[in-house]
Coordinates of C-alpha atoms in Angstrom, one line a residue:
M10 CA -13.5 63.0 -92.3
A11 CA -11.6 64.6 -89.6
M12 CA -15.6 64.0 -87.5
L13 CA -15.9 61.2 -88.4
Y14 CA -14.7 60.2 -84.3
L15 CA -17.1 61.2 -83.2
Y16 CA -20.2 60.4 -85.5
F17 CA -19.0 57.0 -84.0
F18 CA -19.0 57.9 -81.0
F19 CA -22.0 59.0 -80.4
V20 CA -23.2 56.0 -82.5
L21 CA -21.8 53.6 -79.7
L22 CA -22.8 55.6 -77.1
V23 CA -26.7 55.9 -78.2
V24 CA -26.7 51.8 -79.2
G25 CA -26.3 51.5 -75.1
A26 CA -22.0 50.4 -75.8
P27 CA -20.4 50.3 -72.7
I28 CA -18.6 54.0 -72.3
V29 CA -14.5 52.7 -71.9
F30 CA -15.6 50.5 -75.5
V31 CA -16.7 54.1 -76.6
M32 CA -13.4 55.7 -76.8
L33 CA -11.1 53.5 -78.2
L34 CA -13.2 52.0 -81.0
A35 CA -14.7 55.4 -82.5
P36 CA -11.3 56.5 -82.6
A37 CA -9.6 53.1 -84.8
M38 CA -12.8 52.7 -86.4
A39 CA -12.4 55.8 -88.0
L40 CA -8.8 55.6 -88.5
V41 CA -9.4 52.5 -89.9
I42 CA -12.0 53.2 -92.2
E43 CA -9.4 57.0 -93.3
G44 CA -6.5 54.0 -93.8
N45 CA -4.2 56.3 -90.9
F46 CA -3.7 52.5 -89.7
R47 CA 0.2 53.8 -87.8
F48 CA -1.9 55.9 -85.7
L49 CA -3.1 53.0 -83.9
N50 CA 0.2 51.9 -82.9
L51 CA -0.2 55.2 -80.9
L52 CA -4.1 54.7 -79.6
V53 CA -2.5 51.2 -77.4
Q54 CA 0.6 53.2 -76.9
R55 CA -1.8 55.6 -75.3
L56 CA -3.8 53.5 -73.5
F57 CA -1.2 52.3 -71.6
A58 CA 0.5 55.7 -71.1
G59 CA -2.8 56.4 -69.5
M60 CA -2.3 54.5 -66.9
D61 CA 1.3 54.1 -66.5
S62 CA 0.9 56.9 -63.8
F63 CA 1.8 57.7 -60.4
P64 CA -0.5 60.9 -60.1
L65 CA -3.0 58.4 -61.0
M66 CA -2.0 55.7 -58.3
A67 CA -3.7 58.2 -55.7
L68 CA -7.3 56.6 -57.4
P69 CA -6.7 53.3 -56.0
F70 CA -6.4 54.4 -52.3
F71 CA -8.7 56.8 -51.9
I72 CA -10.9 54.1 -53.0
L73 CA -9.0 51.8 -51.1
A74 CA -9.8 54.2 -48.2
G75 CA -12.8 54.9 -48.6
D76 CA -14.1 50.7 -49.2
L77 CA -12.1 51.2 -45.5
M78 CA -13.4 53.9 -43.7
T79 CA -17.2 52.3 -44.8
A80 CA -16.2 49.3 -43.0
G81 CA -14.6 49.7 -40.1
G82 CA -17.6 51.3 -38.8
V83 CA -16.8 55.2 -39.3
T84 CA -19.5 56.2 -40.8
Q85 CA -22.2 55.5 -37.9
R86 CA -19.7 57.0 -35.6
I87 CA -20.2 59.7 -37.5
V88 CA -24.0 60.5 -37.8
R89 CA -23.9 59.8 -34.1
F90 CA -21.9 63.2 -33.9
A91 CA -24.1 64.9 -36.2
E92 CA -27.0 63.6 -34.4
T93 CA -26.1 65.7 -31.2
F94 CA -26.0 68.3 -32.8
V95 CA -28.7 68.9 -35.2
A96 CA -31.2 66.3 -34.6
H97 CA -32.8 68.4 -32.4
R98 CA -33.7 70.8 -35.2
R99 CA -36.6 71.0 -36.9
A100 CA -36.5 68.0 -40.1
G101 CA -33.5 67.4 -37.3
L102 CA -32.8 64.0 -39.6
G103 CA -33.0 65.4 -43.2
Q104 CA -29.8 68.6 -40.8
V105 CA -28.2 65.0 -39.3
S106 CA -28.1 63.8 -43.2
V107 CA -26.1 67.0 -44.0
T108 CA -24.0 67.5 -41.3
S109 CA -22.1 64.0 -41.9
S110 CA -21.9 64.4 -45.7
I111 CA -19.9 67.1 -44.3
M112 CA -17.7 65.1 -42.5
L113 CA -18.1 62.3 -44.5
A114 CA -16.7 63.7 -47.5
G115 CA -12.5 63.6 -46.0
G116 CA -12.4 61.0 -46.6
S117 CA -14.3 58.9 -48.8
G118 CA -13.9 61.2 -51.8
S119 CA -16.9 59.7 -54.0
A120 CA -20.5 61.0 -53.8
V121 CA -21.1 57.7 -54.8
A122 CA -19.6 56.1 -52.3
D123 CA -20.7 58.2 -49.6
A124 CA -24.6 57.6 -50.6
S125 CA -24.1 54.3 -50.2
A126 CA -22.4 54.5 -46.8
L127 CA -24.4 57.5 -45.5
G128 CA -27.6 56.5 -47.2
G129 CA -27.3 52.7 -45.3
V130 CA -27.6 53.9 -42.1
M131 CA -29.9 57.2 -43.1
I132 CA -32.6 56.7 -45.4
P133 CA -34.3 53.6 -43.0
G134 CA -33.5 55.8 -40.0
M135 CA -35.1 58.8 -40.8
H136 CA -38.8 55.8 -42.6
Q137 CA -38.8 54.2 -39.5
A138 CA -38.7 58.1 -37.2
G139 CA -41.6 58.8 -39.6
Y140 CA -40.1 60.8 -42.8
S141 CA -41.4 59.3 -46.5
K142 CA -39.0 58.3 -48.3
S143 CA -39.0 60.6 -50.8
F144 CA -37.1 62.8 -48.9
S145 CA -35.0 60.6 -46.9
A146 CA -34.0 59.5 -49.6
A147 CA -33.5 63.0 -52.3
I148 CA -31.6 64.7 -49.1
T149 CA -29.6 61.5 -48.9
A150 CA -29.0 62.4 -52.5
A151 CA -28.0 66.5 -52.3
S152 CA -25.4 65.6 -49.9
A153 CA -23.2 63.5 -51.1
V154 CA -22.3 64.7 -54.0
L155 CA -20.1 66.7 -51.0
A156 CA -18.0 64.2 -51.4
S157 CA -17.1 64.6 -54.6
I158 CA -15.9 68.1 -54.0
I159 CA -14.6 68.8 -50.6
P160 CA -11.4 66.7 -50.9
P161 CA -9.8 65.1 -51.3
S162 CA -11.8 63.8 -54.1
G163 CA -11.4 61.4 -56.6
L164 CA -12.4 63.5 -59.6
M165 CA -10.7 65.9 -59.3
I166 CA -7.8 63.7 -59.6
L167 CA -9.5 62.8 -62.8
Y168 CA -9.1 66.4 -64.0
A169 CA -5.9 67.0 -62.6
F170 CA -4.2 63.4 -64.5
I171 CA -5.5 65.2 -67.3
M172 CA -5.6 68.8 -68.1
N173 CA -1.9 69.2 -66.3
V174 CA -3.5 71.1 -63.2
S175 CA -1.8 71.2 -59.4
V176 CA -4.2 68.3 -57.6
A177 CA -3.7 70.4 -54.2
A178 CA -4.4 74.2 -56.0
M179 CA -7.8 72.2 -57.3
F180 CA -8.6 71.0 -53.4
A181 CA -7.9 74.2 -51.6
A182 CA -10.6 75.2 -54.9
S183 CA -13.2 73.5 -53.6
I184 CA -13.0 73.3 -50.0
V185 CA -15.0 77.0 -50.4
P186 CA -17.5 75.6 -52.3
G187 CA -18.0 72.4 -50.4
L188 CA -18.5 74.3 -47.7
I189 CA -21.2 76.7 -49.6
I190 CA -23.7 74.2 -50.5
G191 CA -23.4 72.0 -47.6
F192 CA -24.3 75.1 -44.9
G193 CA -26.0 75.7 -47.7
L194 CA -28.3 72.5 -48.0
M195 CA -28.8 73.0 -44.3
F196 CA -30.4 75.9 -44.7
V197 CA -32.6 75.4 -47.6
V198 CA -33.9 71.8 -45.0
A199 CA -35.5 74.4 -42.8
I200 CA -37.4 75.9 -44.8
V201 CA -38.5 73.1 -46.6
A202 CA -39.4 72.4 -42.9
R203 CA -41.2 74.6 -43.3
F204 CA -44.1 74.4 -45.6
R205 CA -44.1 70.2 -44.8
S206 CA -45.3 68.4 -42.3
F207 CA -42.0 66.5 -40.8
P208 CA -42.6 64.3 -36.9
D209 CA -41.1 66.1 -33.9
P210 CA -37.7 67.0 -33.4
S211 CA -35.3 64.7 -30.8
P212 CA -34.6 66.2 -27.6
R213 CA -31.2 68.5 -27.4
A214 CA -28.1 65.7 -26.1
S215 CA -26.3 66.4 -22.9
W216 CA -23.4 68.0 -22.9
R217 CA -22.4 64.5 -21.6
E218 CA -24.2 63.1 -24.2
C219 CA -22.0 65.4 -27.0
W220 CA -18.7 64.3 -25.7
E221 CA -19.6 60.9 -25.8
A222 CA -20.0 60.6 -28.8
G223 CA -17.6 63.0 -29.6
K224 CA -14.8 61.1 -28.5
D225 CA -15.8 58.2 -30.6
A226 CA -16.4 60.6 -33.8
L227 CA -12.9 62.3 -33.3
L228 CA -10.1 59.7 -35.1
P229 CA -12.8 59.5 -38.2
M230 CA -12.8 62.6 -38.6
L231 CA -8.7 63.6 -38.4
T232 CA -8.6 61.8 -42.0
P233 CA -9.1 64.9 -44.0
I234 CA -7.1 66.8 -41.8
I235 CA -3.9 64.5 -41.6
L236 CA -5.0 64.7 -46.1
I237 CA -5.2 67.9 -46.5
G238 CA -3.0 69.4 -44.1
G239 CA -0.3 67.3 -45.5
I240 CA -1.0 67.9 -48.8
V241 CA -1.0 72.3 -49.0
G242 CA 2.0 72.4 -46.6
G243 CA 4.1 70.0 -48.1
V244 CA 4.5 66.9 -46.2
F245 CA 3.7 64.6 -48.8
T246 CA 1.5 64.5 -52.2
P247 CA -1.6 64.0 -53.2
T248 CA -0.3 60.4 -54.0
E249 CA 1.4 59.7 -50.6
G250 CA -1.1 60.9 -48.8
A251 CA -4.3 58.1 -50.4
A252 CA -1.7 56.0 -49.5
V253 CA -1.8 58.2 -46.2
A254 CA -5.1 58.4 -45.3
A255 CA -5.7 54.2 -46.8
F256 CA -3.1 53.4 -43.5
Y257 CA -5.0 55.0 -41.6
A258 CA -8.4 54.1 -41.9
L259 CA -7.1 50.5 -41.7
L260 CA -5.5 51.3 -38.4
L261 CA -9.4 52.7 -37.5
G262 CA -11.1 49.8 -38.7
L263 CA -8.7 47.6 -37.5
F264 CA -7.2 48.6 -33.6
V265 CA -10.1 51.2 -32.8
T266 CA -13.4 50.5 -33.4
R267 CA -11.8 46.8 -33.9
E268 CA -15.5 46.6 -36.8
I269 CA -12.9 44.8 -39.6
K270 CA -10.6 41.6 -38.8
F271 CA -7.2 40.5 -40.0
S272 CA -9.9 37.4 -42.4
D273 CA -11.7 40.3 -43.8
L274 CA -9.1 42.0 -45.7
P275 CA -8.4 39.7 -48.8
D276 CA -11.8 40.9 -49.7
L277 CA -11.6 44.2 -49.5
F278 CA -8.2 44.4 -51.1
R279 CA -10.0 42.2 -53.4
A280 CA -13.0 44.8 -53.9
A281 CA -10.7 48.1 -54.2
A282 CA -8.6 46.7 -56.9
L283 CA -11.4 45.4 -59.0
R284 CA -12.7 49.4 -58.7
S285 CA -10.0 50.7 -59.0
A286 CA -8.9 48.4 -62.6
V287 CA -12.1 50.3 -63.9
V288 CA -11.7 53.3 -63.2
L289 CA -7.8 53.1 -64.9
L290 CA -9.0 51.3 -67.4
L291 CA -11.4 54.4 -68.0
V292 CA -9.1 56.8 -67.0
G293 CA -6.3 55.2 -70.4
A294 CA -8.7 54.9 -72.7
A295 CA -9.9 58.3 -72.3
V296 CA -6.1 59.3 -72.8
A297 CA -6.3 57.5 -75.8
F298 CA -9.3 59.0 -77.2
A299 CA -8.3 62.8 -76.7
S300 CA -4.8 62.3 -78.0
V301 CA -7.1 61.4 -80.8
V302 CA -9.3 64.7 -79.8
S303 CA -5.6 66.8 -80.5
L304 CA -4.6 64.4 -83.4
K305 CA -8.3 65.7 -85.5
G306 CA -7.5 69.5 -83.9
T307 CA -11.2 69.3 -82.1
P308 CA -10.2 71.9 -79.7
Q309 CA -9.3 74.6 -82.1
M310 CA -12.7 74.0 -84.0
I311 CA -14.9 73.7 -81.6
S312 CA -12.9 77.3 -79.8
G313 CA -14.0 78.9 -83.0
F314 CA -17.2 77.8 -82.9
V315 CA -17.9 79.1 -79.8
L316 CA -15.7 82.0 -80.0
G317 CA -18.0 83.1 -82.4
L318 CA -21.0 83.3 -80.5
T319 CA -19.3 85.3 -78.0
E320 CA -16.7 87.0 -77.0
D321 CA -17.5 88.0 -73.2
P322 CA -15.7 85.8 -71.1
L323 CA -18.4 85.2 -68.9
T324 CA -21.8 84.8 -70.9
L325 CA -18.7 82.1 -72.3
F326 CA -18.3 80.2 -69.0
F327 CA -22.3 80.3 -68.0
C328 CA -22.7 78.8 -71.9
V329 CA -20.4 76.7 -71.3
V330 CA -22.0 75.7 -67.9
A331 CA -25.3 75.6 -68.9
F332 CA -23.9 72.3 -72.0
L333 CA -21.9 70.4 -69.1
F334 CA -25.2 70.6 -67.2
V335 CA -27.2 68.4 -70.3
I336 CA -23.9 66.4 -70.6
G337 CA -24.4 65.8 -66.8
T338 CA -27.9 63.9 -67.6
I339 CA -27.1 61.7 -69.7
M340 CA -23.0 60.7 -69.3
D341 CA -21.2 59.4 -65.7
A342 CA -18.9 62.6 -64.3
G343 CA -15.6 60.7 -64.5
P344 CA -15.8 59.3 -68.8
A345 CA -17.1 63.7 -69.1
I346 CA -14.4 65.2 -67.2
L347 CA -11.9 62.3 -69.3
I348 CA -13.3 63.7 -72.9
L349 CA -14.2 67.4 -72.8
G350 CA -11.7 68.5 -70.8
P351 CA -8.9 68.1 -73.0
I352 CA -12.2 70.2 -75.4
L353 CA -13.1 73.5 -73.6
A354 CA -10.6 74.2 -70.9
P355 CA -8.4 75.7 -74.2
V356 CA -11.5 77.4 -75.0
L357 CA -12.6 79.2 -71.1
T358 CA -8.8 79.5 -70.8
G359 CA -7.7 80.7 -74.1
V360 CA -10.4 83.9 -73.4
G361 CA -8.8 85.0 -69.6
V362 CA -10.4 82.3 -67.7
D363 CA -8.4 80.8 -65.0
P364 CA -7.8 77.4 -65.6
I365 CA -8.4 76.2 -61.5
H366 CA -11.8 78.2 -61.8
F367 CA -13.1 76.5 -64.5
A368 CA -11.0 73.0 -63.6
V369 CA -13.5 73.6 -60.2
V370 CA -16.3 74.8 -61.6
M371 CA -16.5 72.6 -64.4
C372 CA -16.4 69.1 -62.1
I373 CA -19.0 70.8 -59.8
V374 CA -21.5 70.5 -62.3
L375 CA -20.5 67.3 -63.6
I376 CA -21.0 65.9 -60.3
L377 CA -24.5 67.8 -60.3
G378 CA -25.3 65.4 -62.7
L379 CA -25.3 62.3 -60.4
I380 CA -28.0 63.1 -58.9
T381 CA -30.4 64.6 -62.4
P382 CA -31.6 61.5 -64.3
P383 CA -31.6 59.3 -66.4
L384 CA -28.7 59.0 -65.5
G385 CA -28.3 59.7 -61.9
L386 CA -25.7 57.6 -60.4
V387 CA -26.9 58.3 -57.1
L388 CA -29.9 58.8 -57.7
F389 CA -29.9 55.3 -58.5
V390 CA -28.4 54.1 -55.1
V391 CA -30.9 55.9 -53.3
S392 CA -33.6 54.7 -54.7
G393 CA -32.3 50.8 -54.5
I394 CA -32.1 51.7 -50.5
S395 CA -35.0 53.4 -50.2
G396 CA -37.2 51.3 -52.4
E397 CA -38.7 54.4 -53.8
R398 CA -39.5 55.0 -57.1
I399 CA -36.8 58.1 -59.2
E400 CA -39.8 60.0 -60.4
R401 CA -40.0 60.8 -56.5
I402 CA -37.3 61.2 -55.6
S403 CA -36.2 63.6 -58.0
W404 CA -39.9 65.8 -57.4
D405 CA -38.6 66.1 -53.6
L406 CA -35.3 66.7 -55.1
I407 CA -35.8 69.9 -56.8
P408 CA -35.5 72.6 -53.8
Y409 CA -32.2 71.4 -53.1
F410 CA -31.0 70.5 -56.4
L411 CA -32.0 74.8 -57.7
F412 CA -30.0 75.6 -54.9
E413 CA -27.0 74.2 -55.4
V414 CA -27.7 75.3 -59.5
A415 CA -27.0 79.5 -57.8
V416 CA -24.2 78.1 -56.2
V417 CA -22.9 76.8 -59.9
A418 CA -24.1 80.4 -61.1
A419 CA -22.7 83.0 -58.5
L420 CA -19.0 80.4 -58.8
V421 CA -18.6 81.7 -62.0
Y422 CA -20.0 85.6 -61.6
F423 CA -17.1 85.7 -57.6
P424 CA -14.4 84.2 -59.1
E425 CA -13.1 84.5 -55.8
L426 CA -15.3 81.9 -54.0
V427 CA -13.5 79.6 -55.6
L428 CA -9.3 81.2 -55.5
W429 CA -9.5 82.8 -52.4
L430 CA -7.7 79.8 -50.6
P431 CA -5.8 78.5 -53.6
R432 CA -4.1 81.7 -54.0
M433 CA -3.7 82.8 -50.0
L434 CA -2.0 79.2 -50.5
G435 CA 0.1 80.4 -52.8
Y436 CA -1.0 78.0 -55.3
V437 CA -2.8 80.7 -57.8

């Protein structure tokens, strides 16, 4: 009977019920059958307590900041700036896509938002330049995940909230892995270009063109510097930093790029509010679900089972990572983090893995699930923009995905890749 709620959970998941209802109905049904009616009140209390959190206010502000940057034309300016640096190389527009994702990641905080904003600019442009739709969509998807890895990352804020770890530490720890993936993808594009026929690269940009593009992109690219510098420097909290990012994006769109009109603001605020409501309800449901998981002693049972397989921390870590890769193919990253974080984190930290190390690796693995079928949300976004079938995109995505998997393996095997920067900053 202790695992009854998990049976209901998987049944509801298989029949296609929305995840928020799965996380609320499964434990509720189990509690009713077991006769534990007094714990139903706990479920409702935890649902509202999960949404009533000051740190969690960062998510709506980051969502709003991403929408304002997209509406304000920031994406186009960053793409033009990236073109002046790498468009003259072989497979130049593929390099531009990756470079733009690195630059844009510090503002959006969402891989899906980055794929939508950048894909809308890059995929049609690459196709017109002679690149195949599948390659254009694949490299856009592969690089879009950087928005959820390089801070600020909405998914890492979720993990930090659920597991009570430092948001600033997670942000610092994810910078090096994000940059390794970003610059590594550029290297993979260069290798792929040797074996495929791509259009001739553009002429090298003049210094004047670089200067003009740099001036247009300078203020937008200050967003991550202001945000991360303020958080790491202790000027403001992550929640306050999210509000600063949204306000800065608003100023850019209204007075610098002038692509946002005051009449546009109600629609932008309304869209951000609706998306925020969905995310916050999901978080509240996850907190309620996690309270039942703890009540039933599920983490202890799973910990005992896993430790019975192996007690070697490194082997255990790799086993958990393999499990998370499988989960990432069938479950969205947000719910997976909210559900599995409270179950798996105690197991790994119990055998000596640093909490921040595991947190960042877990988030990155599940973020990569956004580009793996059948449930990869980023794949659906780029497929919709390009008009190409997901199967074709997935085939072209293989070399980039395999490289990202190799980076994850390196992060597990070499913890300093994750922990060096937060340790230097005094977070670990």
